[in-house]
Short mmCIF file of C-alpha atoms and ligand atoms in Angstrom, two decimals:
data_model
loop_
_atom_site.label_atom_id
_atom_site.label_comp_id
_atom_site.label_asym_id
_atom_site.label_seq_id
_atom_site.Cartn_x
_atom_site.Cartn_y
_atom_site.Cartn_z
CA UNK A 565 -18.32 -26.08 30.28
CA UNK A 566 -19.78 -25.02 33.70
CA UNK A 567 -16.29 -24.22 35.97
CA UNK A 568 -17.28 -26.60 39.18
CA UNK A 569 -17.06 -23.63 41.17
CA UNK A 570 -19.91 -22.12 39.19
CA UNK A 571 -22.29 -24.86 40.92
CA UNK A 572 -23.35 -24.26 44.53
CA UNK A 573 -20.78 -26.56 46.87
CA UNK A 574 -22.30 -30.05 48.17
CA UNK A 575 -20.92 -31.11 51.17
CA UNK A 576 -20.98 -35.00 50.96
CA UNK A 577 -19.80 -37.82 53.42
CA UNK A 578 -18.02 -41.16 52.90
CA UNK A 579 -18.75 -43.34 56.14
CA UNK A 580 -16.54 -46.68 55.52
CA UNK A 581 -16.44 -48.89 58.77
CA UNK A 582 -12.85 -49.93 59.50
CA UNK A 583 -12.10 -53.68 59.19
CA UNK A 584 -15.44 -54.47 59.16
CA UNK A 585 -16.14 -58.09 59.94
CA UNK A 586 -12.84 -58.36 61.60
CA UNK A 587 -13.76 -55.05 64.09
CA UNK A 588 -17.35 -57.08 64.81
CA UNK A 589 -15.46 -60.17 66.17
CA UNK A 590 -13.12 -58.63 67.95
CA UNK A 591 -15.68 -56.34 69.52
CA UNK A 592 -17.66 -59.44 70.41
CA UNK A 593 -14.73 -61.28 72.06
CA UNK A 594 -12.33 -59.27 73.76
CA UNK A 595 -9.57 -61.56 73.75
CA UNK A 596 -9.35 -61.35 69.88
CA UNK A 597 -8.54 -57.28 70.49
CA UNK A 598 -4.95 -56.18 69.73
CA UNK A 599 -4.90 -59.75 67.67
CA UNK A 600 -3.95 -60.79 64.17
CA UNK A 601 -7.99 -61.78 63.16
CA UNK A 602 -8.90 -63.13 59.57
CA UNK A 603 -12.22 -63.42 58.51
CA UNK A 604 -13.12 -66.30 55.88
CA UNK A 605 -11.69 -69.65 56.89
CA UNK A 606 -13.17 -72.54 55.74
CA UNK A 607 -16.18 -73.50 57.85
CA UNK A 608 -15.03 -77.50 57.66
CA UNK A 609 -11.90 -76.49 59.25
CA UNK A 610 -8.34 -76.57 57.66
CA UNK A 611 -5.94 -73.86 55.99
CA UNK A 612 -6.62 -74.69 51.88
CA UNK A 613 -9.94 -73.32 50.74
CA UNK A 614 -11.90 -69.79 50.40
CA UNK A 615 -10.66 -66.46 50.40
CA UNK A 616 -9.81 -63.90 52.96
CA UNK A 617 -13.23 -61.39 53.26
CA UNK A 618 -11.10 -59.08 55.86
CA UNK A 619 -8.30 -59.24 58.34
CA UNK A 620 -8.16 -57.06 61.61
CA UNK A 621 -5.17 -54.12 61.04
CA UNK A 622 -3.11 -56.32 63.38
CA UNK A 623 -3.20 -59.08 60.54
CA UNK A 624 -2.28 -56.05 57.50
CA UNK A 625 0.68 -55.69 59.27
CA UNK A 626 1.31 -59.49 57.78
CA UNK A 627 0.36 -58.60 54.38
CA UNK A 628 -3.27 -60.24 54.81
CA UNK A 629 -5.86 -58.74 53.01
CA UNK A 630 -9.19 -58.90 51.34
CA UNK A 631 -9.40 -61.34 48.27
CA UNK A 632 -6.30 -63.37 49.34
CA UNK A 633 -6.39 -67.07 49.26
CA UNK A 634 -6.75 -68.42 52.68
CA UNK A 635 -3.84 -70.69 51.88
CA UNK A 636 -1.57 -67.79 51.43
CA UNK A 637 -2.94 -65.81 54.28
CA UNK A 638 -1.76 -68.75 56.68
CA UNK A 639 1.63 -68.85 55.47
CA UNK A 640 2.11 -64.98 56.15
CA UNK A 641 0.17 -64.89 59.12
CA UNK A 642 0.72 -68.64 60.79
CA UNK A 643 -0.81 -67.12 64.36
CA UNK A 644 -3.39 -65.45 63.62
CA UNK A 645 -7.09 -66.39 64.35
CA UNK A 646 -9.15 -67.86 61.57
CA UNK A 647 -12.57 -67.57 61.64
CA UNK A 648 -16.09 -67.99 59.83
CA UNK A 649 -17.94 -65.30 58.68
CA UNK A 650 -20.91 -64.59 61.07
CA UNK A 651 -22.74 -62.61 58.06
CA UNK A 652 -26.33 -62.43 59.90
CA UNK A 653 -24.10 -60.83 62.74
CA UNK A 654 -22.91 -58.00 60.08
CA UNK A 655 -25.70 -57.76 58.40
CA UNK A 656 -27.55 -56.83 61.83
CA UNK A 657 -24.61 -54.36 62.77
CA UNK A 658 -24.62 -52.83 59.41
CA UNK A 659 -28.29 -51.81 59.55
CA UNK A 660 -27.74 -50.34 62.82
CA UNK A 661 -24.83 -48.13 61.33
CA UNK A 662 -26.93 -47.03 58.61
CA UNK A 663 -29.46 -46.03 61.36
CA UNK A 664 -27.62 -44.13 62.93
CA UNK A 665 -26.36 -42.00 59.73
CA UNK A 666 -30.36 -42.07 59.15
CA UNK A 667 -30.29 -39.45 62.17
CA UNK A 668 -28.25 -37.33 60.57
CA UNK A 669 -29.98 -36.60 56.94
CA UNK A 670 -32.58 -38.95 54.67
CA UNK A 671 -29.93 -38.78 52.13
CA UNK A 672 -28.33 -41.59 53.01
CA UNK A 673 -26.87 -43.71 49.89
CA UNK A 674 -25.58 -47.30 50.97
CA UNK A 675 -23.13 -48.74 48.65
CA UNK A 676 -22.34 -51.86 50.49
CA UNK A 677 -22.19 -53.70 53.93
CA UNK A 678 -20.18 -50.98 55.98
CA UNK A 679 -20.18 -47.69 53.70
CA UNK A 680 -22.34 -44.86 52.60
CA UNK A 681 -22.58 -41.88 51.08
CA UNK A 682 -24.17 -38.61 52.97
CA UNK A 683 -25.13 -35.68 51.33
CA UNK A 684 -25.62 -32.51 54.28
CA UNK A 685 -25.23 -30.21 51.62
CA UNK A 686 -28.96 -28.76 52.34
CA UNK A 687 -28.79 -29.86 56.67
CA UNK A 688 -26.22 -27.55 57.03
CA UNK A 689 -27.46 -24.42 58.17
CA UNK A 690 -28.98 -26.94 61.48
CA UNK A 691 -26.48 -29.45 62.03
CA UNK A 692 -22.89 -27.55 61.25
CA UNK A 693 -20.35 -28.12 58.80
CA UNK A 694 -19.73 -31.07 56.94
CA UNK A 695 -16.36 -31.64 59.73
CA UNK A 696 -18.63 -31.14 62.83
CA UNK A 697 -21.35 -33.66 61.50
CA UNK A 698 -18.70 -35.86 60.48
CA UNK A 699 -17.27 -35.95 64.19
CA UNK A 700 -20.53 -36.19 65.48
CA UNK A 701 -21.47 -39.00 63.25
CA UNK A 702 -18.05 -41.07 64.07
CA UNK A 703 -18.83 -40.54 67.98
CA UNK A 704 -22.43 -41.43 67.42
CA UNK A 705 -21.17 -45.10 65.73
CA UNK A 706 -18.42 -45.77 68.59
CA UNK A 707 -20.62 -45.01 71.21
CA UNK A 708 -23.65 -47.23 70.16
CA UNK A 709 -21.90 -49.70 68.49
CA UNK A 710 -18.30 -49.87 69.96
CA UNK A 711 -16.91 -49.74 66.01
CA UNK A 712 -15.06 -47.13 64.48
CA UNK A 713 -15.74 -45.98 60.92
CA UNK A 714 -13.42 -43.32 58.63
CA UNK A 715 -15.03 -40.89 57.17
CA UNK A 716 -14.33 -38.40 53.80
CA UNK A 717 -16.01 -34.70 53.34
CA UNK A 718 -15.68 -33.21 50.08
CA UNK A 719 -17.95 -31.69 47.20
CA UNK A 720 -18.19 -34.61 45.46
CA UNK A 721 -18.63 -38.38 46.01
CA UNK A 722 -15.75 -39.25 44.12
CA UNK A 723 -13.23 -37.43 46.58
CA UNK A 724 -15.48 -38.00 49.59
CA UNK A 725 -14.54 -42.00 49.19
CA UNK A 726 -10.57 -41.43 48.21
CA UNK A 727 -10.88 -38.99 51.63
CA UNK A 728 -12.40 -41.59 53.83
CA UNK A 729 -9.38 -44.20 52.93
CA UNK A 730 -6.78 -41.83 53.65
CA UNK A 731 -6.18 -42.22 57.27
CA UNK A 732 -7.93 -46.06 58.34
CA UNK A 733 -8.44 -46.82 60.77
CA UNK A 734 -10.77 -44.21 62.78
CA UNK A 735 -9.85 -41.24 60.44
CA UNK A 736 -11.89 -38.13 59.34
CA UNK A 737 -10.36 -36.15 56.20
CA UNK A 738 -11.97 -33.15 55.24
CA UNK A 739 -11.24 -31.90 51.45
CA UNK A 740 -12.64 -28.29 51.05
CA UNK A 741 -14.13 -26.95 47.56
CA UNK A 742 -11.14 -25.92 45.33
CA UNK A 743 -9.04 -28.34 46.77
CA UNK A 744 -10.07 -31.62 44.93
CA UNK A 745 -7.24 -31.96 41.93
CA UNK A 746 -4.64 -30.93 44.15
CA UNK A 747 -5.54 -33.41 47.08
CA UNK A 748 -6.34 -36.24 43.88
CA UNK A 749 -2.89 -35.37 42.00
CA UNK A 750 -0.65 -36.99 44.01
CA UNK A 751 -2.41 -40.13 44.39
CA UNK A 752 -2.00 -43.37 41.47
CA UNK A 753 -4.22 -43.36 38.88
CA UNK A 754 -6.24 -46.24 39.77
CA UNK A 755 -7.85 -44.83 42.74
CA UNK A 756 -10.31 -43.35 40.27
CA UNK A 757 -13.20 -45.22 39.54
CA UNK A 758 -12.99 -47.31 36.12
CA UNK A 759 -9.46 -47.45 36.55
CA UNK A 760 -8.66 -51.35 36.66
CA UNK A 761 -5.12 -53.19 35.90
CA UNK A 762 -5.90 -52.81 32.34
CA UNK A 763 -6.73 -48.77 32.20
CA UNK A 764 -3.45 -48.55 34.73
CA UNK A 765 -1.66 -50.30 31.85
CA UNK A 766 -2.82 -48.42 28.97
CA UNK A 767 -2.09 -45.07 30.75
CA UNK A 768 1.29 -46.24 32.13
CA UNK A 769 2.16 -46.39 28.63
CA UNK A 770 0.99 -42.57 28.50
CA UNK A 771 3.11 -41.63 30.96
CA UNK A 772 0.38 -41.28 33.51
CA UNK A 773 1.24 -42.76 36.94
CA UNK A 774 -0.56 -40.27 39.62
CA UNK A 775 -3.47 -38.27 39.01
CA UNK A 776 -2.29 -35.21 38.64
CA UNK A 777 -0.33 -36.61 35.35
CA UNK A 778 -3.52 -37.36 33.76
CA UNK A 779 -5.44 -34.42 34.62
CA UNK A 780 -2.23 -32.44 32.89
CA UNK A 781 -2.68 -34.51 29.96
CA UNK A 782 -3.10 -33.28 26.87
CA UNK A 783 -6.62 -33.93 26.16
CA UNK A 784 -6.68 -35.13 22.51
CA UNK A 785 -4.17 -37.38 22.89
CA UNK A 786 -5.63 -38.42 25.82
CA UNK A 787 -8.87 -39.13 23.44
CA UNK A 788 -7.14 -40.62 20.61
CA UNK A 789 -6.35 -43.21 23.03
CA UNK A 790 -9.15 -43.57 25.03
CA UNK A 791 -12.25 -41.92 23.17
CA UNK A 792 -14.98 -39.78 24.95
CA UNK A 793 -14.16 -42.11 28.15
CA UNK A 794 -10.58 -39.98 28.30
CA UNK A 795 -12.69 -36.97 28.52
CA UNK A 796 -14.93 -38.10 31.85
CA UNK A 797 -12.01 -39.94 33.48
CA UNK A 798 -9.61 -36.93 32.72
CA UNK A 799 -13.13 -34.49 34.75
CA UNK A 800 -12.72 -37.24 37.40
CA UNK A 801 -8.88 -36.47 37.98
CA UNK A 802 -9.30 -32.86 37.80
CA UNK A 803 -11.98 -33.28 40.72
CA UNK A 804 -14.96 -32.80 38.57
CA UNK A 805 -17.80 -35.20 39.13
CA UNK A 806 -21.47 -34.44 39.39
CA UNK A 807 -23.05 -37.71 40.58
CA UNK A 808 -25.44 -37.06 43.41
CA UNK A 809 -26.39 -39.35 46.23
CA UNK A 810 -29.22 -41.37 45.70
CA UNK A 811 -31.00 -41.84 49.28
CA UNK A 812 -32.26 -45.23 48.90
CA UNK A 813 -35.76 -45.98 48.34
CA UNK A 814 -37.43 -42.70 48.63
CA UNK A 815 -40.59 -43.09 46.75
CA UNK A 816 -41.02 -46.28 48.77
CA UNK A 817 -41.00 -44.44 51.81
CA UNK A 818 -44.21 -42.53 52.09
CA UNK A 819 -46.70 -42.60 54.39
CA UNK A 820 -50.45 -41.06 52.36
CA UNK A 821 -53.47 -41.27 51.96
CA UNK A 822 -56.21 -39.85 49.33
CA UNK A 823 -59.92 -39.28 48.77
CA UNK A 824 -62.01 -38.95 45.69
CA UNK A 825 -65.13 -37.11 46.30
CA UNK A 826 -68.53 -38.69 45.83
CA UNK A 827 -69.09 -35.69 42.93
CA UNK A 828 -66.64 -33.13 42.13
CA UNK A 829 -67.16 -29.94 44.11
CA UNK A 830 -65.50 -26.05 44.73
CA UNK A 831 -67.25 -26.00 47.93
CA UNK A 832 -64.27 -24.52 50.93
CA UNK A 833 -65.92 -26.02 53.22
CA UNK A 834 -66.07 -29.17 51.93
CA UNK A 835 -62.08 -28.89 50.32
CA UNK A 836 -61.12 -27.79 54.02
CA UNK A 837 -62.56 -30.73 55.64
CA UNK A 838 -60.96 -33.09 53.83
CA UNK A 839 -57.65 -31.71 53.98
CA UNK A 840 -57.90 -31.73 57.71
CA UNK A 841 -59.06 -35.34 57.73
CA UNK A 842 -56.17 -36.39 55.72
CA UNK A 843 -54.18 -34.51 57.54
CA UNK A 844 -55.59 -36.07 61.06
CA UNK A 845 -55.37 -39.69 59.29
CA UNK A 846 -51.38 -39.28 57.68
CA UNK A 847 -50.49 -37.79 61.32
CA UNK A 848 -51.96 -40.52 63.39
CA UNK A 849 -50.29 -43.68 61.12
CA UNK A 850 -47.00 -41.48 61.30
CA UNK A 851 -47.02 -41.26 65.49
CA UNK A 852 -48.12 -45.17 65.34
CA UNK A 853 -45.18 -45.93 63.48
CA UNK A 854 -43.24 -43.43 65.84
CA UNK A 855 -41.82 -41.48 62.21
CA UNK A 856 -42.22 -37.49 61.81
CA UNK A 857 -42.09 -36.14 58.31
CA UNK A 858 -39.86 -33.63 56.98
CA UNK A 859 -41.50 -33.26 53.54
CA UNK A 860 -45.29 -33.41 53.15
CA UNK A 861 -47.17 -33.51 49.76
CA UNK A 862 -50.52 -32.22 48.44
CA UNK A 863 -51.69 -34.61 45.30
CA UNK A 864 -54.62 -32.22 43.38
CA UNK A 865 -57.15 -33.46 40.70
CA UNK A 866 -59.50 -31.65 39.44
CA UNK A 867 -62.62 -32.40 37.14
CA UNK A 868 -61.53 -32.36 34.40
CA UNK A 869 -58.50 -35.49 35.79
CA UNK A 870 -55.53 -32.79 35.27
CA UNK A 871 -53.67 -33.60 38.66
CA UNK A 872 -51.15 -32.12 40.14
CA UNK A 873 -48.60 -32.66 42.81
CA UNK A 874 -47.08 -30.11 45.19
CA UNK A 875 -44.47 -30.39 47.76
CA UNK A 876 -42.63 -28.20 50.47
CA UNK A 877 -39.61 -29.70 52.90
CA UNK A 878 -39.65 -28.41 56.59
CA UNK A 879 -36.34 -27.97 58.21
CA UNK A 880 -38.13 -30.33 61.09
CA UNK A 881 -40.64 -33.48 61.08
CA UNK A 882 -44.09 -33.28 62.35
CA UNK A 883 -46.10 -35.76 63.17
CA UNK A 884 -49.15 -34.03 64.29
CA UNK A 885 -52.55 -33.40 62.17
CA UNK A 886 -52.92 -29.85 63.00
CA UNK A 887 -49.45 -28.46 62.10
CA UNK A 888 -49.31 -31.05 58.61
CA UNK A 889 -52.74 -29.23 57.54
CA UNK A 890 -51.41 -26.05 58.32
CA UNK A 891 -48.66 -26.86 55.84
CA UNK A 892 -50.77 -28.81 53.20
CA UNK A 893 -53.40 -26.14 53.25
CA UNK A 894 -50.84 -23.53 51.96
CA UNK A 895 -50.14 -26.07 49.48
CA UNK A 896 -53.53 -26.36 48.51
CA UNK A 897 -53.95 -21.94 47.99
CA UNK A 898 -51.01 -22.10 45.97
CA UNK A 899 -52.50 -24.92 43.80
CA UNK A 900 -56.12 -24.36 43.97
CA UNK A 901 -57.59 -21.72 41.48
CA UNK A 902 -60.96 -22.32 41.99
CA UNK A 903 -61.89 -25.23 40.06
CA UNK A 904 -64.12 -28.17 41.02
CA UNK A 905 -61.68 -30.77 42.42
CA UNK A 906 -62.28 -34.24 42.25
CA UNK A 907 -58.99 -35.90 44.39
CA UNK A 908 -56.90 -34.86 47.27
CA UNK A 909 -53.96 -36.83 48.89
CA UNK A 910 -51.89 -35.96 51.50
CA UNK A 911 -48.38 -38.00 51.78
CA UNK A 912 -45.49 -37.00 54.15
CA UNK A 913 -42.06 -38.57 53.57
CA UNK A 914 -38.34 -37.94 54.25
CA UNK A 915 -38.40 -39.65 57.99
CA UNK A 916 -36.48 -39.44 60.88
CA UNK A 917 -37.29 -40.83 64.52
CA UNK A 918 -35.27 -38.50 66.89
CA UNK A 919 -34.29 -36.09 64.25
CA UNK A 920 -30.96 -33.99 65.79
CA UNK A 921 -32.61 -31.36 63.98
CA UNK A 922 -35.16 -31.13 66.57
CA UNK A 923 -32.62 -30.60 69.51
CA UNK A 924 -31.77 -27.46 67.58
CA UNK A 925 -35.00 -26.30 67.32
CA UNK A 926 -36.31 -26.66 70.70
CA UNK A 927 -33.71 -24.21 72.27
CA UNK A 928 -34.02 -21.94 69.34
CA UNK A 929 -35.50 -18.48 69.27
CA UNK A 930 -36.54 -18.02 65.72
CA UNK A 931 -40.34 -19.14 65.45
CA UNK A 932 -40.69 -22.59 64.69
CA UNK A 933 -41.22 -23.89 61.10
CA UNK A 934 -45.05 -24.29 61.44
CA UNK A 935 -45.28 -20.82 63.18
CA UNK A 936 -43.49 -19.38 60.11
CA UNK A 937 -45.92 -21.32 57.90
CA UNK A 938 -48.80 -19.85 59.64
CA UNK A 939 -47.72 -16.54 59.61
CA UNK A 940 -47.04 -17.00 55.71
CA UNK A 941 -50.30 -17.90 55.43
CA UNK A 942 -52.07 -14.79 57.76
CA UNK A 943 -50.26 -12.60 55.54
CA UNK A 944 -51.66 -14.48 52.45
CA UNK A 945 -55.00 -15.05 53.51
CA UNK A 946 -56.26 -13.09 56.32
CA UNK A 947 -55.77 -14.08 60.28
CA UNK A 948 -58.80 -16.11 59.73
CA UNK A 949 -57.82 -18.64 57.70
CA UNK A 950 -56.62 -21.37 60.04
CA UNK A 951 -59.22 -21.09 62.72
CA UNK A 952 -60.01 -24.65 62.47
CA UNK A 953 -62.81 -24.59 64.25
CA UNK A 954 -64.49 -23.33 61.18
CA UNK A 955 -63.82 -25.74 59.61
CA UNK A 956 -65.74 -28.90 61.31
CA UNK A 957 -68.83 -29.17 59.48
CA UNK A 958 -69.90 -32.17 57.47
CA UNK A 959 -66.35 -34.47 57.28
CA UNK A 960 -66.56 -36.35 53.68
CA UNK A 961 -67.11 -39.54 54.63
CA UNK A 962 -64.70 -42.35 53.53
CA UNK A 963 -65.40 -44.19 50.42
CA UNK A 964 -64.32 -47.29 48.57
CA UNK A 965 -61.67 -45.70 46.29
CA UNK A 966 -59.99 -43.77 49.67
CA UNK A 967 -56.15 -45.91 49.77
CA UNK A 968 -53.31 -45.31 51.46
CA UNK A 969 -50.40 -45.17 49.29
CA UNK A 970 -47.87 -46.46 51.11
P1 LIG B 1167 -14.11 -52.97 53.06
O1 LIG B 1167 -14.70 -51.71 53.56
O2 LIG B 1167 -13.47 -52.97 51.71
O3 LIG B 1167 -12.99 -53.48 54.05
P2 LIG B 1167 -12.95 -53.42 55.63
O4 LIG B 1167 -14.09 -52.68 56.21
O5 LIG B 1167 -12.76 -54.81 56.15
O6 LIG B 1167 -11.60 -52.65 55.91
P3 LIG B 1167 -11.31 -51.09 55.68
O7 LIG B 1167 -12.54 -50.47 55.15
O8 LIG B 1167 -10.93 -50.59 57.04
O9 LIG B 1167 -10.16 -51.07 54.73
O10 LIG B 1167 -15.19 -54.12 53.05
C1 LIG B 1167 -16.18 -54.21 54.05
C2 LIG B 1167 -16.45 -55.65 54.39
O11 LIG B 1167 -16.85 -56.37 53.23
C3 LIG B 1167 -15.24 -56.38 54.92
O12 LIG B 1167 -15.11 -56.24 56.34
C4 LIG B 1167 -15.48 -57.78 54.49
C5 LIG B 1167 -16.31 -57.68 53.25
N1 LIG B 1167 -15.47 -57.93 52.07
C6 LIG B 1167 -15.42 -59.23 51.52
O13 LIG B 1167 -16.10 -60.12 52.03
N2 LIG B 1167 -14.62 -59.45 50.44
C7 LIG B 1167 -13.85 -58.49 49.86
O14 LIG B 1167 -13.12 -58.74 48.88
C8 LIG B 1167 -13.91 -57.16 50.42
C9 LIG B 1167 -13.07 -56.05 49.83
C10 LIG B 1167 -14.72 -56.94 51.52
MG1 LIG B 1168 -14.64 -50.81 55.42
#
């Protein structure tokens, strides 16, 4: 089996907001702050029904927590303020928190109202380590929000979330490669995921209490007991787990658009002036939608309907026609081998408004990614080759089949 150290390091981020619904109110109405607040009371007023969603810290300190019976919660916490949940309020503020970590990568996974996954393993190199972006990100929420999240870094999701509890409220815990089963072994068992009451139990009776006693365990007895699930949850508490972070919708966000020619042809000219066209079109919906596009996409098909799709990720978003042709054009040599084509597309994706990435780049002396692009492509093809004024001779004209595919 692969050591984990034998896979390149990810550098992933657990954002969990702190008291969610609770920090919202009290934001809201300043005379709540430094209170005991409970969110979930029964809209129609009295102590009996519902459930507690969240307390405010203040109201921990009473034993109050999530999933308590509001009846209970009022007999350990007889002063504190009981309100509705506002959830159109938290939905609101939880988009704008997922926003803002938008800034910050594309690979943003949301698992629920205030937390999500990050993974800056490949924004790195721009943005700093996975501490610096995770400082950045924290000021970036309590400035525009007034809310303060917690936040784990680690190489894997799994630690990244156990980090991020570690030190509520407003905490940042930083787990580095290597470090994983000995941060994990001190901590009870059922902090790993698909450990519930029952798994506690049946491990209890193993001996296992923290962690660290079942990643010591004796792995066949440890499957005798438990099967092939032993195995993975025994990976888990040695700091082993491989699940990436799935940004959310990323097919869905795409901005494209493609052309099938009237007859197939090999004709440059022709191939060239509809790649800038596309290019022109994509760019223009992109700026009206005020997006720029890290990762742009050349969709192929030739005669004979064999299509192919080729893709290269900038370390910046562009919104403008000339430098996305400049980039789909080099996607199109390394594609193209002379055959009559019958389809091109070009679709950008991977979005960001105000990208910090940019910031970086402006003030940077290295060429900028579209100047190394054309270079690449003077070497490859002659100094020529992106003169586009060459290139403006008979535009295909749009037909019927053209779509957008977004
Ligand atoms: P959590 O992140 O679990 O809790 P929290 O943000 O209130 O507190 P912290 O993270 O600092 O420990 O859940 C986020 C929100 O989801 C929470 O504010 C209210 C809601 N929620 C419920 O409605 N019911 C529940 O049982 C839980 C756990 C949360
Ligand atoms: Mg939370």
């Amino acid at each position: 089996m692969a050591s984990p150290e034998s896979r390149s390091t990810r550098t992933i981020l657990h954002v969990d907001m702190d008291a969610f619904f609770a920090a919202v109110e009290q934001r809201d109405h300043p005379e709540l702050r430094g209170r005991p607040v409970i969110i979930g009371a029964d809209p129609r007023g009295g102590r009996g029904r519902g459930v507690v969603s969240t307390a405010s810290y203040e109201a921990r300190r009473f034993g109050v927590g999530s999933a308590m019976p509001i009846s209970q919660a009022w007999r350990a916490c007889p002063d504190g303020v009981y309100l509705p949940p506002n959830m159109e309020r938290y939905a609101a503020e939880s988009r704008r928190v997922m926003e803002i970590l938008r800034r910050f990568t594309d690979r943003v996974e949301p698992v629920s109202i205030d937390e999500a996954f990050l993974d800056m393993t490949a924004s790195q190199r721009a943005l700093g380590s996975g501490e610096v972006v995770a400082r950045r990100l924290k000021d970036a929420i309590h400035g525009e929000t007034g809310l303060t999240a917690s936040v784990g870094v680690a190489p894997s999701k799994l630690v990244a979330k156990v980090a991020s509890d570690m030190r509520k409220p407003d905490g940042l815990v930083v787990v580095p490669a290597g470090e994983e089963a000995a941060f994990l072994a001190p901590l009870p068992v059922r902090r790993l995921w698909g450990v519930g009451p029952r798994m506690e139990e049946t491990l209890a009776k193993l001996g296992v209490v923290t962690i660290g006693d079942l990643a010591a365990l004796d792995p066949a007895r440890l499957e005798r007991r438990l099967g092939t699930h032993g195995h993975d949850l025994q990976a888990l508490a040695r700091g082993i787990d491989d699940r990436e972070v799935h940004a959310d919708s990323e097919e869905a966000k795409s901005i494209g658009q493609e052309h099938t020619f009237a007859s197939d042809t090999k004709d440059p000219e022709r191939l060239r002036s509809l790649l800038l066209d596309l290019s022109d079109t994509v760019a223009a919906r992109l700026r009206a939608h005020g997006l720029k596009a890290r990762t742009l996409t050349l969709k192929y098909r030739d005669d004979r309907f064999r299509t192919t799709t080729h893709a290269r990720t900038l370390p910046a978003g562009l919104d403008s026609g000339d430098e996305i042709f400049e980039v789909i054009r080099v996607l199109f040599e390394e594609v193209h081998r002379g055959r009559r084509v019958r389809l091109l597309g070009v679709s950008s994706s991977h979005f960001g408004a105000d990208t910090p990435q940019l910031e970086l780049f402006a003030g940077d002396e290295d060429p900028s990614p579209v100047d190394r692009l054309r270079d690449q492509v003077a070497e490859r093809f002659g100094k020529g080759s992106l003169t586009r004024a060459s290139l403006l001779g008979r535009r295909e004209r749009r037909n019927p089949s053209d779509r957008p595919e977004d």
